[in-house]
Backbone as JSON Lines, residues from 0, in Angstrom:
{"i":0,"aa":"M","n":[5.56,-12.12,17.08],"ca":[7.35,-11.95,15.8],"c":[8.17,-11.27,16.86]}
{"i":1,"aa":"T","n":[9.56,-11.31,17.33],"ca":[10.48,-10.27,17.99],"c":[11.14,-9.99,16.19]}
{"i":2,"aa":"V","n":[11.56,-9.29,16.09],"ca":[12.88,-8.72,15.68],"c":[14.0,-8.2,15.94]}
{"i":3,"aa":"P","n":[14.9,-8.95,16.01],"ca":[16.13,-7.87,16.52],"c":[16.61,-6.82,16.1]}
{"i":4,"aa":"P","n":[16.78,-5.61,17.0],"ca":[16.91,-4.55,16.52],"c":[18.28,-4.16,15.34]}
{"i":5,"aa":"D","n":[19.1,-5.6,15.57],"ca":[20.3,-5.18,14.63],"c":[20.1,-5.96,12.93]}
{"i":6,"aa":"D","n":[18.84,-6.19,13.27],"ca":[18.47,-7.23,11.88],"c":[18.87,-6.01,10.66]}
{"i":7,"aa":"R","n":[20.03,-6.62,9.53],"ca":[20.2,-5.56,8.55],"c":[19.21,-5.57,7.7]}
{"i":8,"aa":"T","n":[18.47,-7.01,7.1],"ca":[17.58,-6.89,6.46],"c":[16.09,-6.39,6.59]}
{"i":9,"aa":"F","n":[15.95,-5.83,7.88],"ca":[14.74,-5.66,8.31],"c":[15.2,-4.03,8.54]}
{"i":10,"aa":"R","n":[16.2,-3.43,8.56],"ca":[16.3,-2.17,8.66],"c":[16.32,-1.49,6.97]}
{"i":11,"aa":"R","n":[17.18,-2.38,6.09],"ca":[16.72,-2.05,4.81],"c":[15.53,-1.86,4.24]}
{"i":12,"aa":"E","n":[14.49,-2.78,4.38],"ca":[13.4,-2.86,4.04],"c":[12.74,-1.84,4.72]}
{"i":13,"aa":"M","n":[13.11,-1.4,5.93],"ca":[11.64,-0.02,6.6],"c":[12.49,1.05,5.98]}
{"i":14,"aa":"A","n":[13.61,1.28,5.58],"ca":[13.98,2.17,4.71],"c":[13.59,2.53,3.38]}
{"i":15,"aa":"T","n":[13.48,1.33,3.04],"ca":[12.72,1.34,1.45],"c":[11.73,1.51,1.52]}
{"i":16,"aa":"A","n":[10.62,1.22,2.87],"ca":[9.37,1.53,2.86],"c":[8.87,3.1,3.05]}
{"i":17,"aa":"Y","n":[9.96,3.67,3.66],"ca":[9.57,5.17,3.96],"c":[9.99,6.23,2.94]}
{"i":18,"aa":"R","n":[11.21,5.37,2.42],"ca":[11.52,6.55,1.28],"c":[10.54,6.54,-0.02]}
{"i":19,"aa":"S","n":[9.99,4.81,-0.19],"ca":[8.87,4.85,-1.34],"c":[7.08,5.24,-0.97]}
{"i":20,"aa":"G","n":[7.26,6.17,-0.43],"ca":[5.76,6.53,-0.06],"c":[4.63,5.59,0.74]}
{"i":21,"aa":"W","n":[5.35,4.11,1.22],"ca":[4.53,3.14,2.08],"c":[4.5,3.95,3.55]}
{"i":22,"aa":"H","n":[3.42,3.6,4.02],"ca":[2.84,4.05,5.55],"c":[2.65,2.83,6.03]}
{"i":23,"aa":"F","n":[2.85,2.86,7.29],"ca":[2.83,2.0,8.6],"c":[1.06,2.27,8.59]}
{"i":24,"aa":"I","n":[0.36,0.96,8.49],"ca":[-1.05,1.41,9.27],"c":[-1.35,0.54,10.56]}
{"i":25,"aa":"D","n":[-0.84,-0.49,10.63],"ca":[-0.92,-1.16,12.2],"c":[-0.38,-2.43,12.04]}
{"i":26,"aa":"L","n":[-0.18,-3.24,13.0],"ca":[-0.27,-5.12,12.86],"c":[-0.88,-5.77,12.33]}
{"i":27,"aa":"V","n":[-0.3,-6.73,11.86],"ca":[-1.72,-7.63,11.1],"c":[-2.17,-8.35,11.95]}
{"i":28,"aa":"T","n":[-1.84,-8.68,13.59],"ca":[-2.81,-9.09,14.19],"c":[-4.06,-8.14,14.56]}
{"i":29,"aa":"A","n":[-4.01,-7.01,14.16],"ca":[-5.21,-6.44,14.68],"c":[-6.73,-6.44,14.1]}
{"i":30,"aa":"I","n":[-5.99,-7.52,12.56],"ca":[-7.29,-7.73,11.89],"c":[-7.01,-9.7,12.09]}
{"i":31,"aa":"P","n":[-7.33,-10.42,12.32],"ca":[-6.97,-11.63,12.89],"c":[-7.66,-12.72,11.96]}
{"i":32,"aa":"H","n":[-8.84,-12.25,11.78],"ca":[-9.63,-13.45,11.33],"c":[-10.25,-13.23,9.76]}
{"i":33,"aa":"R","n":[-10.78,-13.91,9.23],"ca":[-11.4,-13.77,7.8],"c":[-12.28,-12.99,8.21]}
{"i":34,"aa":"G","n":[-12.71,-11.54,7.23],"ca":[-13.73,-10.77,7.09],"c":[-13.62,-9.22,8.48]}
{"i":35,"aa":"D","n":[-12.46,-9.6,9.03],"ca":[-12.15,-8.67,9.92],"c":[-11.75,-7.36,8.93]}
{"i":36,"aa":"S","n":[-11.95,-6.14,9.69],"ca":[-11.71,-4.9,8.76],"c":[-11.14,-3.51,10.0]}
{"i":37,"aa":"L","n":[-10.71,-2.98,9.47],"ca":[-10.19,-1.84,10.15],"c":[-10.09,-0.62,9.29]}
{"i":38,"aa":"M","n":[-10.48,0.47,9.7],"ca":[-10.89,1.63,9.25],"c":[-9.77,2.59,9.95]}
{"i":39,"aa":"V","n":[-9.13,3.84,9.31],"ca":[-7.94,4.5,9.5],"c":[-8.28,5.52,8.73]}
{"i":40,"aa":"T","n":[-7.48,6.85,9.48],"ca":[-7.79,7.96,8.19],"c":[-6.28,8.19,8.58]}
{"i":41,"aa":"L","n":[-5.32,8.18,7.03],"ca":[-4.17,8.86,6.62],"c":[-4.32,9.98,5.95]}
{"i":42,"aa":"F","n":[-3.76,10.71,6.1],"ca":[-3.4,11.82,5.31],"c":[-5.28,12.53,4.95]}
{"i":43,"aa":"G","n":[-5.98,12.68,5.7],"ca":[-7.11,13.07,5.45],"c":[-8.42,12.08,4.69]}
{"i":44,"aa":"E","n":[-7.54,10.68,4.36],"ca":[-8.31,9.86,3.76],"c":[-8.75,8.63,3.86]}
{"i":45,"aa":"P","n":[-9.59,8.39,4.15],"ca":[-10.23,7.36,4.83],"c":[-9.99,5.83,4.07]}
{"i":46,"aa":"I","n":[-9.36,4.84,4.83],"ca":[-8.6,3.79,4.39],"c":[-9.17,2.49,5.31]}
{"i":47,"aa":"L","n":[-10.06,1.55,4.22],"ca":[-10.17,0.39,4.93],"c":[-9.33,-0.57,4.45]}
{"i":48,"aa":"V","n":[-8.92,-1.67,5.84],"ca":[-8.01,-2.35,5.74],"c":[-8.66,-3.78,6.23]}
{"i":49,"aa":"A","n":[-9.11,-5.1,5.2],"ca":[-9.65,-6.13,5.74],"c":[-9.16,-7.45,5.15]}
{"i":50,"aa":"R","n":[-9.28,-8.5,6.08],"ca":[-8.56,-9.57,5.78],"c":[-9.72,-10.05,5.35]}
{"i":51,"aa":"E","n":[-9.49,-10.64,3.72],"ca":[-10.65,-11.06,2.84],"c":[-10.49,-12.48,2.95]}
{"i":52,"aa":"E","n":[-11.73,-13.3,2.24],"ca":[-11.79,-14.76,2.65],"c":[-11.13,-15.68,2.26]}
{"i":53,"aa":"D","n":[-10.17,-15.25,1.2],"ca":[-8.57,-15.76,1.06],"c":[-7.77,-15.62,2.19]}
{"i":54,"aa":"E","n":[-7.74,-15.01,3.22],"ca":[-6.83,-15.14,3.99],"c":[-5.76,-13.62,3.37]}
{"i":55,"aa":"D","n":[-5.78,-12.94,2.69],"ca":[-5.2,-12.26,2.25],"c":[-5.84,-10.74,2.98]}
{"i":56,"aa":"V","n":[-4.71,-9.61,3.18],"ca":[-4.63,-8.76,3.83],"c":[-4.81,-7.52,2.59]}
{"i":57,"aa":"R","n":[-6.05,-7.11,2.84],"ca":[-5.9,-5.74,1.75],"c":[-6.39,-4.73,2.26]}
{"i":58,"aa":"A","n":[-5.93,-3.31,1.34],"ca":[-6.88,-2.23,1.45],"c":[-7.13,-1.55,0.14]}
{"i":59,"aa":"Y","n":[-8.63,-0.38,1.03],"ca":[-9.31,0.0,0.11],"c":[-9.68,1.31,0.58]}
{"i":60,"aa":"R","n":[-9.53,2.48,-0.55],"ca":[-9.56,4.15,-0.09],"c":[-11.25,4.31,-0.33]}
{"i":61,"aa":"C","n":[-11.87,4.53,0.24],"ca":[-13.41,5.11,0.76],"c":[-13.44,6.08,-0.04]}
{"i":62,"aa":"L","n":[-14.02,6.38,-0.99],"ca":[-14.78,7.0,-1.81],"c":[-15.54,8.18,-0.94]}
{"i":63,"aa":"R","n":[-15.53,9.35,-0.99],"ca":[-16.59,10.06,-0.31],"c":[-17.76,10.34,-0.97]}
{"i":64,"aa":"K","n":[-18.15,10.03,-2.64],"ca":[-19.41,10.33,-3.11],"c":[-20.15,9.12,-2.83]}
{"i":65,"aa":"P","n":[-21.21,9.76,-2.98],"ca":[-22.28,8.57,-2.81],"c":[-22.39,7.57,-3.71]}
{"i":66,"aa":"R","n":[-22.72,6.3,-3.58],"ca":[-22.38,5.11,-4.36],"c":[-20.67,5.14,-4.66]}
{"i":67,"aa":"G","n":[-19.9,5.39,-4.32],"ca":[-18.69,5.35,-4.89],"c":[-17.94,3.96,-4.37]}
{"i":68,"aa":"A","n":[-17.51,2.98,-5.18],"ca":[-16.97,1.75,-4.86],"c":[-15.48,2.26,-4.55]}
{"i":69,"aa":"P","n":[-15.23,1.67,-3.47],"ca":[-13.69,1.78,-2.95],"c":[-12.82,1.05,-3.98]}
{"i":70,"aa":"Q","n":[-12.26,2.21,-4.15],"ca":[-10.71,2.15,-4.75],"c":[-9.4,1.23,-4.26]}
{"i":71,"aa":"P","n":[-9.01,0.31,-4.64],"ca":[-8.11,-0.49,-4.28],"c":[-6.85,0.52,-4.01]}
{"i":72,"aa":"V","n":[-6.16,0.1,-3.04],"ca":[-5.0,0.46,-2.32],"c":[-3.5,-0.35,-2.49]}
{"i":73,"aa":"R","n":[-2.52,-0.11,-3.04],"ca":[-1.45,-1.07,-2.53],"c":[-1.15,-1.64,-1.6]}
{"i":74,"aa":"C","n":[-1.64,-2.98,-0.93],"ca":[-0.72,-3.05,0.48],"c":[0.24,-4.17,0.68]}
{"i":75,"aa":"A","n":[0.83,-3.7,1.86],"ca":[1.56,-5.02,1.8],"c":[2.34,-5.47,3.28]}
{"i":76,"aa":"V","n":[2.3,-6.55,3.52],"ca":[2.32,-7.16,4.79],"c":[4.51,-7.32,4.84]}
{"i":77,"aa":"R","n":[4.53,-7.11,6.04],"ca":[6.34,-7.1,5.88],"c":[6.41,-6.75,7.77]}
{"i":78,"aa":"Y","n":[6.83,-7.83,7.91],"ca":[7.08,-8.61,9.42],"c":[6.52,-8.06,10.47]}
{"i":79,"aa":"G","n":[4.94,-8.6,9.84],"ca":[3.62,-8.55,10.64],"c":[3.29,-7.42,10.81]}
{"i":80,"aa":"M","n":[3.71,-6.35,9.97],"ca":[2.9,-5.2,10.25],"c":[2.49,-4.73,8.41]}
{"i":81,"aa":"V","n":[1.36,-4.11,8.67],"ca":[0.23,-4.13,7.45],"c":[1.33,-2.26,6.95]}
{"i":82,"aa":"F","n":[1.56,-1.74,5.83],"ca":[1.8,-1.07,4.95],"c":[1.2,-0.87,3.48]}
{"i":83,"aa":"V","n":[0.53,0.59,3.24],"ca":[-0.03,0.53,2.04],"c":[0.67,2.15,1.46]}
{"i":84,"aa":"N","n":[0.05,2.4,0.51],"ca":[0.67,3.19,0.01],"c":[-0.02,3.96,-1.12]}
{"i":85,"aa":"L","n":[-0.46,5.04,-1.23],"ca":[-1.41,5.85,-1.44],"c":[-1.09,6.8,-2.66]}
{"i":86,"aa":"D","n":[0.36,6.93,-2.98],"ca":[0.97,7.69,-4.08],"c":[-0.37,7.15,-5.08]}
{"i":87,"aa":"Q","n":[-0.57,8.23,-6.17],"ca":[-1.4,7.8,-7.25],"c":[-0.5,7.23,-8.83]}
{"i":88,"aa":"R","n":[0.83,7.8,-8.54],"ca":[1.59,7.58,-9.65],"c":[1.57,5.35,-9.61]}
{"i":89,"aa":"D","n":[1.57,5.02,-8.62],"ca":[1.7,3.28,-8.2],"c":[0.4,2.92,-8.8]}
{"i":90,"aa":"H","n":[-0.91,3.68,-8.79],"ca":[-2.07,2.9,-8.95],"c":[-2.84,3.02,-10.7]}
{"i":91,"aa":"Q","n":[-2.12,4.18,-11.16],"ca":[-2.36,4.37,-12.63],"c":[-1.75,3.33,-13.7]}
{"i":92,"aa":"L","n":[-2.07,3.12,-14.47],"ca":[-1.44,2.51,-15.65],"c":[-1.12,3.7,-16.56]}
{"i":93,"aa":"I","n":[0.35,3.26,-17.03],"ca":[1.03,4.68,-17.86],"c":[1.04,3.78,-19.37]}
{"i":94,"aa":"E","n":[0.43,4.4,-20.43],"ca":[0.75,4.41,-21.3],"c":[1.59,4.96,-22.08]}
{"i":95,"aa":"P","n":[2.62,4.34,-22.89],"ca":[3.98,4.73,-23.7],"c":[3.43,6.07,-24.3]}
{"i":96,"aa":"Q","n":[4.22,6.86,-24.49],"ca":[3.97,8.39,-25.29],"c":[4.71,8.04,-26.69]}
{"i":97,"aa":"T","n":[3.98,7.91,-27.39],"ca":[4.6,8.46,-28.45],"c":[4.99,9.41,-29.71]}
{"i":98,"aa":"S","n":[6.24,9.59,-29.95],"ca":[6.27,10.65,-30.57],"c":[6.8,10.79,-32.39]}
{"i":99,"aa":"T","n":[5.73,11.91,-32.96],"ca":[6.23,11.47,-34.3],"c":[7.3,12.89,-35.01]}
{"i":100,"aa":"A","n":[8.13,12.89,-34.99],"ca":[9.41,13.64,-35.3],"c":[9.83,12.9,-36.45]}
{"i":101,"aa":"T","n":[10.17,14.11,-37.54],"ca":[11.04,13.94,-38.57],"c":[12.47,14.09,-38.35]}
{"i":102,"aa":"P","n":[13.14,13.44,-38.64],"ca":[14.59,13.36,-38.4],"c":[14.9,14.59,-39.31]}
{"i":103,"aa":"R","n":[16.08,15.71,-38.94],"ca":[16.94,16.74,-39.83],"c":[17.06,16.32,-40.52]}
{"i":104,"aa":"S","n":[17.66,15.06,-40.82],"ca":[18.32,15.03,-42.52],"c":[17.4,14.49,-43.63]}
{"i":105,"aa":"A","n":[16.17,14.7,-43.25],"ca":[14.6,14.26,-44.52],"c":[14.7,15.67,-45.08]}
């Protein structure tokens, strides 16, 4: 797949990807078939990118602990390229904080 260098949509998506913590891993053609995988090290963390049985591409953070289950990592395929986001804030559910304040007029 060839993308012309003057494609505004491509440039906008690439700028968003780099600004938001998304990192380029490889081309999706590096894992062409179901069951294929690719191991990369990104910022000192081993990341496994695999093509699952349902043809989706998924990424996992490999833990160094014995018997540690791989943690899923946000993964996206855009323009035939695989991106992952290692930002921990994107992987945690944030519960709303409730504050119990008494109004000054009470």
